Amino acid sequence: KDEIFDLVRSGLRKRAVVSRGNQGAGGASTRSAALHCGADLVEAMGDIAAPYINDLIDHMFGSGLSEDLIQCLHAIATCVPDRQRGIEDRLLQEISLCLAGTPDAKVICDPIAFSRRAAAAAAQRLATRFQGGRKNPWMMRRGSG
């Protein structure tokens, strides 16, 4: 078992290097084959593959987001349902990283944090408007204006 998963991880590592801009043998079709091979192994072995799944998934994400990756993750989550939540969380992290530059979607989606950022930005805009001899309204409220 160890040797088989090592071969798949090795194939995914090589494909990750190629997908990051280096030219060489092996491209999308080889990367796709390595992804599907990993998912097929998990499907065939079921719970016996449990000790290998997390590391395998890490290497699968290293090949980059793709339709093949999503298909393979879906196959693994269907076969080993107790891993579905972790797979979904990891996928959300990757998407957040790609779209917003942060691996934590809570930073983007948290209404309280967003409200604080929006309020701070609005306060900064107001403070800027009241410069140039006029009193700062925030200071007047505190009794120091």
Short mmCIF file of N, CA, C and O in Angstrom, two decimals:
data_model
loop_
_atom_site.label_atom_id
_atom_site.label_comp_id
_atom_site.label_asym_id
_atom_site.label_seq_id
_atom_site.Cartn_x
_atom_site.Cartn_y
_atom_site.Cartn_z
N LYS A 1 0.83 -1.20 0.00
CA LYS A 1 0.00 0.00 0.00
C LYS A 1 0.87 1.25 0.00
O LYS A 1 0.59 2.17 -0.75
N ASP A 2 1.87 1.26 0.87
CA ASP A 2 2.72 2.45 0.96
C ASP A 2 3.34 2.80 -0.38
O ASP A 2 3.35 3.97 -0.79
N GLU A 3 3.85 1.77 -1.07
CA GLU A 3 4.53 2.02 -2.32
C GLU A 3 3.59 2.57 -3.39
O GLU A 3 3.97 3.45 -4.17
N ILE A 4 2.38 2.07 -3.41
CA ILE A 4 1.41 2.52 -4.41
C ILE A 4 1.07 3.99 -4.19
O ILE A 4 1.10 4.79 -5.11
N PHE A 5 0.77 4.35 -2.94
CA PHE A 5 0.44 5.75 -2.66
C PHE A 5 1.65 6.66 -2.86
O PHE A 5 1.51 7.80 -3.28
N ASP A 6 2.84 6.14 -2.57
CA ASP A 6 4.06 6.92 -2.83
C ASP A 6 4.21 7.23 -4.32
O ASP A 6 4.60 8.34 -4.70
N LEU A 7 3.89 6.26 -5.16
CA LEU A 7 3.97 6.48 -6.61
C LEU A 7 2.97 7.55 -7.08
O LEU A 7 3.31 8.41 -7.89
N VAL A 8 1.75 7.49 -6.54
CA VAL A 8 0.74 8.48 -6.92
C VAL A 8 1.18 9.86 -6.44
O VAL A 8 1.13 10.84 -7.21
N ARG A 9 1.63 9.96 -5.20
CA ARG A 9 2.09 11.26 -4.68
C ARG A 9 3.26 11.79 -5.49
O ARG A 9 3.35 12.98 -5.78
N SER A 10 4.15 10.90 -5.87
CA SER A 10 5.29 11.29 -6.69
C SER A 10 4.82 11.85 -8.03
O SER A 10 5.32 12.87 -8.50
N GLY A 11 3.86 11.18 -8.65
CA GLY A 11 3.31 11.67 -9.91
C GLY A 11 2.62 13.01 -9.76
O GLY A 11 2.75 13.89 -10.61
N LEU A 12 1.93 13.21 -8.65
CA LEU A 12 1.27 14.49 -8.42
C LEU A 12 2.28 15.60 -8.16
O LEU A 12 2.11 16.72 -8.61
N ARG A 13 3.37 15.29 -7.45
CA ARG A 13 4.42 16.29 -7.21
C ARG A 13 5.06 16.73 -8.51
O ARG A 13 5.28 17.91 -8.74
N LYS A 14 5.38 15.78 -9.36
CA LYS A 14 5.99 16.11 -10.65
C LYS A 14 5.05 16.97 -11.49
O LYS A 14 5.45 17.91 -12.12
N ARG A 15 3.78 16.63 -11.47
CA ARG A 15 2.81 17.39 -12.25
C ARG A 15 2.61 18.77 -11.67
O ARG A 15 2.35 19.71 -12.39
N ALA A 16 2.73 18.93 -10.34
CA ALA A 16 2.58 20.25 -9.73
C ALA A 16 3.69 21.17 -10.21
O ALA A 16 3.46 22.35 -10.49
N VAL A 17 4.89 20.66 -10.35
CA VAL A 17 6.02 21.47 -10.83
C VAL A 17 5.75 21.89 -12.27
O VAL A 17 5.93 23.04 -12.65
N VAL A 18 5.28 20.96 -13.09
CA VAL A 18 5.00 21.27 -14.49
C VAL A 18 3.88 22.31 -14.58
O VAL A 18 3.95 23.25 -15.35
N SER A 19 2.86 22.17 -13.74
CA SER A 19 1.72 23.08 -13.83
C SER A 19 2.05 24.48 -13.37
O SER A 19 1.34 25.41 -13.68
N ARG A 20 3.14 24.66 -12.66
CA ARG A 20 3.50 25.99 -12.18
C ARG A 20 4.39 26.73 -13.17
O ARG A 20 5.02 27.70 -12.84
N GLY A 21 4.44 26.29 -14.39
CA GLY A 21 5.10 27.07 -15.42
C GLY A 21 6.33 26.42 -16.03
O GLY A 21 6.81 26.88 -17.05
N ASN A 22 6.88 25.40 -15.44
CA ASN A 22 8.04 24.75 -16.04
C ASN A 22 7.58 23.90 -17.22
O ASN A 22 6.59 23.21 -17.14
N GLN A 23 8.31 23.98 -18.29
CA GLN A 23 7.99 23.16 -19.45
C GLN A 23 8.69 21.82 -19.32
O GLN A 23 9.79 21.74 -18.83
N GLY A 24 8.07 20.80 -19.75
CA GLY A 24 8.69 19.49 -19.68
C GLY A 24 7.70 18.43 -20.05
O GLY A 24 6.57 18.70 -20.43
N ALA A 25 8.14 17.19 -19.92
CA ALA A 25 7.27 16.07 -20.26
C ALA A 25 6.13 15.99 -19.26
O ALA A 25 6.30 16.26 -18.09
N GLY A 26 4.99 15.62 -19.70
CA GLY A 26 3.85 15.47 -18.82
C GLY A 26 3.10 16.77 -18.71
O GLY A 26 3.67 17.80 -18.42
N GLY A 27 1.86 16.72 -18.96
CA GLY A 27 1.06 17.93 -18.87
C GLY A 27 -0.25 17.63 -18.23
O GLY A 27 -0.34 16.83 -17.31
N ALA A 28 -1.28 18.26 -18.76
CA ALA A 28 -2.61 18.12 -18.19
C ALA A 28 -3.10 16.68 -18.19
O ALA A 28 -3.72 16.22 -17.23
N SER A 29 -2.80 15.93 -19.25
CA SER A 29 -3.31 14.56 -19.31
C SER A 29 -2.63 13.67 -18.27
O SER A 29 -3.28 12.82 -17.67
N THR A 30 -1.34 13.89 -18.03
CA THR A 30 -0.64 13.10 -17.02
C THR A 30 -1.11 13.48 -15.63
O THR A 30 -1.31 12.64 -14.76
N ARG A 31 -1.31 14.78 -15.41
CA ARG A 31 -1.79 15.27 -14.11
C ARG A 31 -3.18 14.71 -13.84
O ARG A 31 -3.48 14.23 -12.76
N SER A 32 -4.02 14.73 -14.87
CA SER A 32 -5.37 14.18 -14.75
C SER A 32 -5.32 12.69 -14.40
O SER A 32 -6.06 12.22 -13.54
N ALA A 33 -4.43 11.96 -15.06
CA ALA A 33 -4.30 10.53 -14.80
C ALA A 33 -3.85 10.27 -13.35
O ALA A 33 -4.37 9.36 -12.69
N ALA A 34 -2.93 11.08 -12.84
CA ALA A 34 -2.45 10.91 -11.47
C ALA A 34 -3.58 11.21 -10.47
O ALA A 34 -3.74 10.50 -9.48
N LEU A 35 -4.36 12.25 -10.74
CA LEU A 35 -5.48 12.58 -9.86
C LEU A 35 -6.50 11.43 -9.82
O LEU A 35 -6.92 10.99 -8.74
N HIS A 36 -6.87 10.96 -11.01
CA HIS A 36 -7.87 9.88 -11.08
C HIS A 36 -7.33 8.58 -10.50
O HIS A 36 -8.09 7.81 -9.89
N CYS A 37 -6.05 8.34 -10.65
CA CYS A 37 -5.45 7.14 -10.07
C CYS A 37 -5.57 7.18 -8.55
O CYS A 37 -5.93 6.18 -7.92
N GLY A 38 -5.28 8.33 -7.95
CA GLY A 38 -5.41 8.48 -6.50
C GLY A 38 -6.83 8.26 -6.03
O GLY A 38 -7.08 7.54 -5.05
N ALA A 39 -7.79 8.85 -6.73
CA ALA A 39 -9.19 8.68 -6.36
C ALA A 39 -9.64 7.23 -6.55
O ALA A 39 -10.36 6.68 -5.70
N ASP A 40 -9.19 6.60 -7.63
CA ASP A 40 -9.54 5.20 -7.87
C ASP A 40 -8.99 4.29 -6.78
O ASP A 40 -9.65 3.33 -6.36
N LEU A 41 -7.78 4.58 -6.33
CA LEU A 41 -7.19 3.78 -5.24
C LEU A 41 -8.03 3.87 -3.97
O LEU A 41 -8.31 2.87 -3.32
N VAL A 42 -8.43 5.09 -3.63
CA VAL A 42 -9.25 5.28 -2.43
C VAL A 42 -10.59 4.57 -2.58
O VAL A 42 -11.06 3.90 -1.67
N GLU A 43 -11.19 4.69 -3.76
CA GLU A 43 -12.46 4.01 -4.00
C GLU A 43 -12.31 2.50 -3.88
O GLU A 43 -13.15 1.83 -3.28
N ALA A 44 -11.24 1.95 -4.43
CA ALA A 44 -11.04 0.50 -4.41
C ALA A 44 -10.71 -0.01 -3.01
O ALA A 44 -11.14 -1.10 -2.63
N MET A 45 -9.97 0.79 -2.24
CA MET A 45 -9.52 0.32 -0.93
C MET A 45 -10.45 0.71 0.21
O MET A 45 -10.40 0.13 1.28
N GLY A 46 -11.30 1.71 -0.01
CA GLY A 46 -12.25 2.14 1.01
C GLY A 46 -11.56 2.56 2.30
O GLY A 46 -10.60 3.33 2.29
N ASP A 47 -12.02 2.03 3.41
CA ASP A 47 -11.50 2.41 4.73
C ASP A 47 -10.03 2.03 4.93
O ASP A 47 -9.34 2.62 5.75
N ILE A 48 -9.55 1.07 4.19
CA ILE A 48 -8.15 0.67 4.29
C ILE A 48 -7.24 1.82 3.86
O ILE A 48 -6.11 1.95 4.33
N ALA A 49 -7.74 2.69 2.99
CA ALA A 49 -6.95 3.83 2.50
C ALA A 49 -6.95 5.00 3.48
O ALA A 49 -6.22 5.97 3.26
N ALA A 50 -7.72 4.93 4.55
CA ALA A 50 -7.87 6.05 5.48
C ALA A 50 -6.55 6.70 5.92
O ALA A 50 -6.45 7.93 5.92
N PRO A 51 -5.53 5.93 6.27
CA PRO A 51 -4.28 6.57 6.72
C PRO A 51 -3.57 7.38 5.64
O PRO A 51 -2.71 8.21 5.94
N TYR A 52 -3.92 7.18 4.40
CA TYR A 52 -3.23 7.83 3.28
C TYR A 52 -4.00 9.02 2.71
O TYR A 52 -3.45 9.80 1.93
N ILE A 53 -5.26 9.15 3.07
CA ILE A 53 -6.14 10.10 2.39
C ILE A 53 -5.70 11.55 2.59
O ILE A 53 -5.63 12.31 1.61
N ASN A 54 -5.42 11.98 3.80
CA ASN A 54 -5.08 13.39 4.02
C ASN A 54 -3.85 13.81 3.23
O ASN A 54 -3.85 14.86 2.57
N ASP A 55 -2.82 13.01 3.26
CA ASP A 55 -1.60 13.33 2.52
C ASP A 55 -1.87 13.31 1.02
O ASP A 55 -1.39 14.17 0.28
N LEU A 56 -2.64 12.34 0.57
CA LEU A 56 -2.98 12.26 -0.85
C LEU A 56 -3.74 13.51 -1.30
O LEU A 56 -3.43 14.09 -2.33
N ILE A 57 -4.71 13.94 -0.50
CA ILE A 57 -5.49 15.12 -0.84
C ILE A 57 -4.60 16.36 -0.89
O ILE A 57 -4.74 17.20 -1.79
N ASP A 58 -3.66 16.48 0.05
CA ASP A 58 -2.72 17.61 0.01
C ASP A 58 -1.96 17.64 -1.31
O ASP A 58 -1.81 18.69 -1.94
N HIS A 59 -1.49 16.49 -1.74
CA HIS A 59 -0.76 16.42 -3.01
C HIS A 59 -1.69 16.67 -4.20
O HIS A 59 -1.27 17.26 -5.20
N MET A 60 -2.92 16.25 -4.10
CA MET A 60 -3.88 16.48 -5.18
C MET A 60 -4.11 17.99 -5.35
O MET A 60 -4.14 18.49 -6.47
N PHE A 61 -4.26 18.71 -4.26
CA PHE A 61 -4.44 20.16 -4.35
C PHE A 61 -3.20 20.84 -4.90
O PHE A 61 -3.29 21.89 -5.53
N GLY A 62 -2.04 20.25 -4.70
CA GLY A 62 -0.81 20.80 -5.23
C GLY A 62 -0.77 20.84 -6.74
O GLY A 62 0.01 21.59 -7.33
N SER A 63 -1.61 20.06 -7.38
CA SER A 63 -1.64 20.06 -8.85
C SER A 63 -2.46 21.22 -9.39
O SER A 63 -2.51 21.43 -10.59
N GLY A 64 -3.11 21.97 -8.52
CA GLY A 64 -3.90 23.12 -8.95
C GLY A 64 -5.37 22.78 -9.06
O GLY A 64 -5.76 21.63 -9.22
N LEU A 65 -6.20 23.82 -8.95
CA LEU A 65 -7.64 23.64 -9.07
C LEU A 65 -8.01 23.30 -10.51
O LEU A 65 -7.52 23.94 -11.44
N SER A 66 -8.84 22.28 -10.66
CA SER A 66 -9.27 21.87 -12.00
C SER A 66 -10.56 21.07 -11.86
O SER A 66 -10.93 20.63 -10.77
N GLU A 67 -11.20 20.87 -12.97
CA GLU A 67 -12.40 20.04 -12.98
C GLU A 67 -12.06 18.61 -12.58
O GLU A 67 -12.83 17.96 -11.86
N ASP A 68 -10.91 18.12 -13.02
CA ASP A 68 -10.49 16.76 -12.63
C ASP A 68 -10.31 16.66 -11.12
O ASP A 68 -10.70 15.66 -10.52
N LEU A 69 -9.71 17.67 -10.52
CA LEU A 69 -9.53 17.66 -9.06
C LEU A 69 -10.87 17.58 -8.36
O LEU A 69 -11.06 16.76 -7.46
N ILE A 70 -11.82 18.39 -8.79
CA ILE A 70 -13.14 18.39 -8.16
C ILE A 70 -13.82 17.04 -8.33
O ILE A 70 -14.42 16.50 -7.38
N GLN A 71 -13.73 16.44 -9.51
CA GLN A 71 -14.33 15.12 -9.74
C GLN A 71 -13.71 14.08 -8.81
O GLN A 71 -14.42 13.25 -8.22
N CYS A 72 -12.40 14.14 -8.67
CA CYS A 72 -11.71 13.15 -7.84
C CYS A 72 -12.01 13.35 -6.36
O CYS A 72 -12.19 12.38 -5.62
N LEU A 73 -12.08 14.60 -5.92
CA LEU A 73 -12.44 14.87 -4.53
C LEU A 73 -13.86 14.40 -4.24
O LEU A 73 -14.15 13.86 -3.17
N HIS A 74 -14.76 14.61 -5.21
CA HIS A 74 -16.13 14.15 -5.05
C HIS A 74 -16.17 12.62 -4.92
O HIS A 74 -16.88 12.07 -4.06
N ALA A 75 -15.39 11.94 -5.72
CA ALA A 75 -15.34 10.47 -5.67
C ALA A 75 -14.83 10.01 -4.30
O ALA A 75 -15.38 9.07 -3.71
N ILE A 76 -13.80 10.68 -3.79
CA ILE A 76 -13.25 10.29 -2.48
C ILE A 76 -14.27 10.57 -1.38
O ILE A 76 -14.50 9.74 -0.50
N ALA A 77 -14.92 11.73 -1.42
CA ALA A 77 -15.90 12.08 -0.39
C ALA A 77 -17.10 11.14 -0.42
O ALA A 77 -17.66 10.81 0.63
N THR A 78 -17.47 10.68 -1.60
CA THR A 78 -18.59 9.74 -1.72
C THR A 78 -18.21 8.38 -1.15
O THR A 78 -19.00 7.74 -0.46
N CYS A 79 -16.98 7.97 -1.41
CA CYS A 79 -16.50 6.67 -0.96
C CYS A 79 -16.20 6.64 0.54
O CYS A 79 -16.42 5.63 1.21
N VAL A 80 -15.68 7.74 1.06
CA VAL A 80 -15.31 7.83 2.47
C VAL A 80 -16.02 9.06 3.06
O VAL A 80 -15.42 10.13 3.20
N PRO A 81 -17.31 8.93 3.38
CA PRO A 81 -18.13 10.07 3.78
C PRO A 81 -17.61 10.85 5.00
O PRO A 81 -17.85 12.05 5.09
N ASP A 82 -16.90 10.19 5.90
CA ASP A 82 -16.41 10.92 7.07
C ASP A 82 -15.31 11.93 6.71
O ASP A 82 -14.95 12.77 7.52
N ARG A 83 -14.80 11.89 5.49
CA ARG A 83 -13.79 12.86 5.03
C ARG A 83 -14.42 14.02 4.25
O ARG A 83 -13.72 14.96 3.88
N GLN A 84 -15.72 13.95 3.99
CA GLN A 84 -16.36 14.95 3.15
C GLN A 84 -16.21 16.35 3.72
O GLN A 84 -15.86 17.28 2.99
N ARG A 85 -16.45 16.54 5.00
CA ARG A 85 -16.37 17.88 5.60
C ARG A 85 -14.96 18.46 5.45
O ARG A 85 -14.79 19.62 5.09
N GLY A 86 -13.95 17.66 5.71
CA GLY A 86 -12.57 18.12 5.57
C GLY A 86 -12.23 18.48 4.15
O GLY A 86 -11.54 19.47 3.89
N ILE A 87 -12.72 17.69 3.19
CA ILE A 87 -12.48 17.97 1.78
C ILE A 87 -13.17 19.28 1.39
O ILE A 87 -12.58 20.13 0.71
N GLU A 88 -14.40 19.46 1.83
CA GLU A 88 -15.12 20.70 1.52
C GLU A 88 -14.42 21.91 2.12
O GLU A 88 -14.29 22.96 1.47
N ASP A 89 -13.95 21.80 3.37
CA ASP A 89 -13.23 22.90 4.01
C ASP A 89 -11.96 23.24 3.25
O ASP A 89 -11.64 24.41 3.04
N ARG A 90 -11.23 22.22 2.84
CA ARG A 90 -9.99 22.45 2.11
C ARG A 90 -10.26 23.10 0.75
O ARG A 90 -9.54 24.00 0.32
N LEU A 91 -11.32 22.67 0.09
CA LEU A 91 -11.68 23.26 -1.20
C LEU A 91 -12.06 24.73 -1.01
O LEU A 91 -11.66 25.59 -1.80
N LEU A 92 -12.80 25.03 0.03
CA LEU A 92 -13.17 26.42 0.32
C LEU A 92 -11.93 27.26 0.59
O LEU A 92 -11.83 28.40 0.12
N GLN A 93 -10.96 26.70 1.31
CA GLN A 93 -9.70 27.41 1.55
C GLN A 93 -9.00 27.74 0.24
O GLN A 93 -8.51 28.86 0.04
N GLU A 94 -8.90 26.77 -0.64
CA GLU A 94 -8.21 26.97 -1.92
C GLU A 94 -8.91 28.01 -2.78
O GLU A 94 -8.27 28.86 -3.39
N ILE A 95 -10.23 27.96 -2.81
CA ILE A 95 -10.99 28.93 -3.60
C ILE A 95 -10.83 30.32 -3.00
O ILE A 95 -10.63 31.30 -3.72
N SER A 96 -10.89 30.43 -1.67
CA SER A 96 -10.70 31.71 -1.00
C SER A 96 -9.32 32.28 -1.29
O SER A 96 -9.16 33.47 -1.51
N LEU A 97 -8.34 31.41 -1.29
CA LEU A 97 -6.97 31.84 -1.57
C LEU A 97 -6.85 32.36 -3.00
O LEU A 97 -6.24 33.40 -3.24
N CYS A 98 -7.47 31.66 -3.94
CA CYS A 98 -7.41 32.08 -5.34
C CYS A 98 -8.16 33.39 -5.57
O CYS A 98 -7.67 34.27 -6.28
N LEU A 99 -9.34 33.53 -4.99
CA LEU A 99 -10.17 34.68 -5.28
C LEU A 99 -9.87 35.91 -4.42
O LEU A 99 -9.97 37.03 -4.88
N ALA A 100 -9.52 35.68 -3.15
CA ALA A 100 -9.37 36.81 -2.23
C ALA A 100 -7.98 36.93 -1.63
O ALA A 100 -7.72 37.87 -0.89
N GLY A 101 -7.11 35.98 -1.91
CA GLY A 101 -5.75 36.07 -1.39
C GLY A 101 -5.64 35.67 0.07
O GLY A 101 -4.62 35.92 0.70
N THR A 102 -6.66 35.05 0.62
CA THR A 102 -6.62 34.59 2.01
C THR A 102 -7.21 33.20 2.09
O THR A 102 -8.23 32.93 1.44
N PRO A 103 -6.59 32.30 2.86
CA PRO A 103 -7.12 30.94 2.94
C PRO A 103 -8.32 30.82 3.89
O PRO A 103 -8.92 29.77 4.00
N ASP A 104 -8.69 31.91 4.56
CA ASP A 104 -9.78 31.86 5.53
C ASP A 104 -10.97 32.64 5.01
O ASP A 104 -10.96 33.87 5.01
N ALA A 105 -12.00 31.95 4.59
CA ALA A 105 -13.19 32.60 4.05
C ALA A 105 -13.90 33.43 5.11
O ALA A 105 -14.61 34.37 4.78
N LYS A 106 -13.69 33.13 6.39
CA LYS A 106 -14.34 33.89 7.45
C LYS A 106 -13.91 35.35 7.42
O LYS A 106 -14.67 36.23 7.77
N VAL A 107 -12.68 35.60 7.00
CA VAL A 107 -12.19 36.98 6.92
C VAL A 107 -13.03 37.77 5.93
O VAL A 107 -13.31 38.94 6.13
N ILE A 108 -13.48 37.12 4.88
CA ILE A 108 -14.26 37.78 3.85
C ILE A 108 -15.74 37.80 4.22
O ILE A 108 -16.42 38.80 4.03
N CYS A 109 -16.23 36.71 4.78
CA CYS A 109 -17.66 36.53 4.98
C CYS A 109 -18.17 36.98 6.35
O CYS A 109 -19.37 37.06 6.53
N ASP A 110 -17.30 37.27 7.29
CA ASP A 110 -17.73 37.64 8.63
C ASP A 110 -18.35 39.03 8.62
O ASP A 110 -17.65 40.02 8.40
N PRO A 111 -19.67 39.15 8.84
CA PRO A 111 -20.32 40.46 8.75
C PRO A 111 -19.81 41.44 9.82
O PRO A 111 -19.75 42.62 9.57
N ILE A 112 -19.43 40.94 10.98
CA ILE A 112 -18.94 41.83 12.03
C ILE A 112 -17.59 42.41 11.63
O ILE A 112 -17.38 43.62 11.72
N ALA A 113 -16.69 41.56 11.17
CA ALA A 113 -15.38 42.05 10.73
C ALA A 113 -15.55 42.99 9.55
O ALA A 113 -14.89 44.03 9.48
N PHE A 114 -16.45 42.65 8.63
CA PHE A 114 -16.68 43.51 7.48
C PHE A 114 -17.23 44.86 7.93
O PHE A 114 -16.80 45.91 7.45
N SER A 115 -18.18 44.85 8.88
CA SER A 115 -18.76 46.09 9.38
C SER A 115 -17.71 46.96 10.04
O SER A 115 -17.71 48.18 9.86
N ARG A 116 -16.81 46.35 10.79
CA ARG A 116 -15.75 47.11 11.43
C ARG A 116 -14.83 47.75 10.39
O ARG A 116 -14.44 48.91 10.52
N ARG A 117 -14.49 46.98 9.36
CA ARG A 117 -13.64 47.54 8.30
C ARG A 117 -14.35 48.67 7.58
O ARG A 117 -13.77 49.71 7.28
N ALA A 118 -15.65 48.48 7.28
CA ALA A 118 -16.41 49.52 6.59
C ALA A 118 -16.54 50.76 7.46
O ALA A 118 -16.40 51.89 6.97
N ALA A 119 -16.79 50.59 8.76
CA ALA A 119 -16.90 51.73 9.67
C ALA A 119 -15.58 52.48 9.78
O ALA A 119 -15.55 53.71 9.78
N ALA A 120 -14.49 51.75 9.86
CA ALA A 120 -13.17 52.39 9.94
C ALA A 120 -12.87 53.18 8.67
O ALA A 120 -12.34 54.29 8.72
N ALA A 121 -13.22 52.61 7.53
CA ALA A 121 -13.00 53.31 6.26
C ALA A 121 -13.86 54.57 6.18
O ALA A 121 -13.40 55.63 5.75
N ALA A 122 -15.11 54.48 6.62
CA ALA A 122 -16.00 55.65 6.61
C ALA A 122 -15.48 56.72 7.57
O ALA A 122 -15.50 57.92 7.24
N ALA A 123 -15.01 56.32 8.74
CA ALA A 123 -14.45 57.28 9.69
C ALA A 123 -13.23 57.97 9.11
O ALA A 123 -13.05 59.18 9.29
N GLN A 124 -12.40 57.23 8.40
CA GLN A 124 -11.22 57.82 7.78
C GLN A 124 -11.63 58.84 6.71
O GLN A 124 -11.04 59.91 6.63
N ARG A 125 -12.63 58.52 5.93
CA ARG A 125 -13.11 59.46 4.90
C ARG A 125 -13.64 60.74 5.55
O ARG A 125 -13.37 61.84 5.09
N LEU A 126 -14.42 60.59 6.64
CA LEU A 126 -14.95 61.76 7.33
C LEU A 126 -13.83 62.60 7.93
O LEU A 126 -13.85 63.83 7.84
N ALA A 127 -12.88 61.95 8.55
CA ALA A 127 -11.77 62.67 9.16
C ALA A 127 -11.00 63.45 8.11
O ALA A 127 -10.59 64.59 8.35
N THR A 128 -10.85 62.89 6.94
CA THR A 128 -10.13 63.56 5.86
C THR A 128 -10.91 64.79 5.39
O THR A 128 -10.33 65.83 5.11
N ARG A 129 -12.23 64.70 5.34
CA ARG A 129 -13.06 65.83 4.90
C ARG A 129 -12.98 67.01 5.86
O ARG A 129 -13.15 68.15 5.47
N PHE A 130 -12.79 66.74 7.14
CA PHE A 130 -12.82 67.79 8.14
C PHE A 130 -11.44 68.33 8.48
O PHE A 130 -11.27 69.03 9.46
N GLN A 131 -10.47 68.05 7.69
CA GLN A 131 -9.14 68.62 7.90
C GLN A 131 -9.08 70.00 7.25
O GLN A 131 -9.93 70.36 6.46
N GLY A 132 -8.07 70.76 7.58
CA GLY A 132 -7.90 72.07 6.95
C GLY A 132 -8.61 73.16 7.73
O GLY A 132 -9.35 73.96 7.16
N GLY A 133 -8.42 73.23 9.03
CA GLY A 133 -8.97 74.31 9.83
C GLY A 133 -10.30 73.98 10.46
O GLY A 133 -10.73 74.66 11.38
N ARG A 134 -10.97 72.99 9.98
CA ARG A 134 -12.25 72.63 10.57
C ARG A 134 -12.03 71.59 11.65
O ARG A 134 -11.09 70.83 11.60
N LYS A 135 -12.93 71.57 12.60
CA LYS A 135 -12.79 70.64 13.70
C LYS A 135 -13.22 69.23 13.29
O LYS A 135 -14.16 69.07 12.51
N ASN A 136 -12.54 68.25 13.85
CA ASN A 136 -12.86 66.86 13.60
C ASN A 136 -14.11 66.49 14.40
O ASN A 136 -14.13 66.64 15.61
N PRO A 137 -15.19 66.04 13.75
CA PRO A 137 -16.43 65.72 14.47
C PRO A 137 -16.25 64.61 15.50
O PRO A 137 -16.96 64.57 16.50
N TRP A 138 -15.31 63.71 15.30
CA TRP A 138 -15.08 62.63 16.27
C TRP A 138 -14.49 63.20 17.55
O TRP A 138 -14.80 62.75 18.64
N MET A 139 -13.66 64.21 17.41
CA MET A 139 -13.05 64.81 18.59
C MET A 139 -14.08 65.66 19.33
O MET A 139 -14.09 65.75 20.54
N MET A 140 -15.01 66.31 18.62
CA MET A 140 -16.04 67.13 19.24
C MET A 140 -16.95 66.27 20.10
O MET A 140 -17.37 66.66 21.18
N ARG A 141 -17.26 65.08 19.68
CA ARG A 141 -18.13 64.18 20.45
C ARG A 141 -17.48 63.77 21.76
O ARG A 141 -18.16 63.52 22.74
N ARG A 142 -16.19 63.66 21.76
CA ARG A 142 -15.49 63.24 22.97
C ARG A 142 -15.28 64.42 23.94
O ARG A 142 -14.74 64.25 24.99
N GLY A 143 -15.67 65.59 23.53
CA GLY A 143 -15.52 66.74 24.41
C GLY A 143 -14.15 67.40 24.32
O GLY A 143 -13.81 68.22 25.16
N SER A 144 -13.36 67.06 23.32
CA SER A 144 -12.04 67.66 23.22
C SER A 144 -11.96 68.58 22.02
O SER A 144 -10.90 68.97 21.61
N GLY A 145 -13.08 68.96 21.46
CA GLY A 145 -13.03 69.81 20.29
C GLY A 145 -13.56 71.10 20.62
O GLY A 145 -13.62 72.15 20.30
#
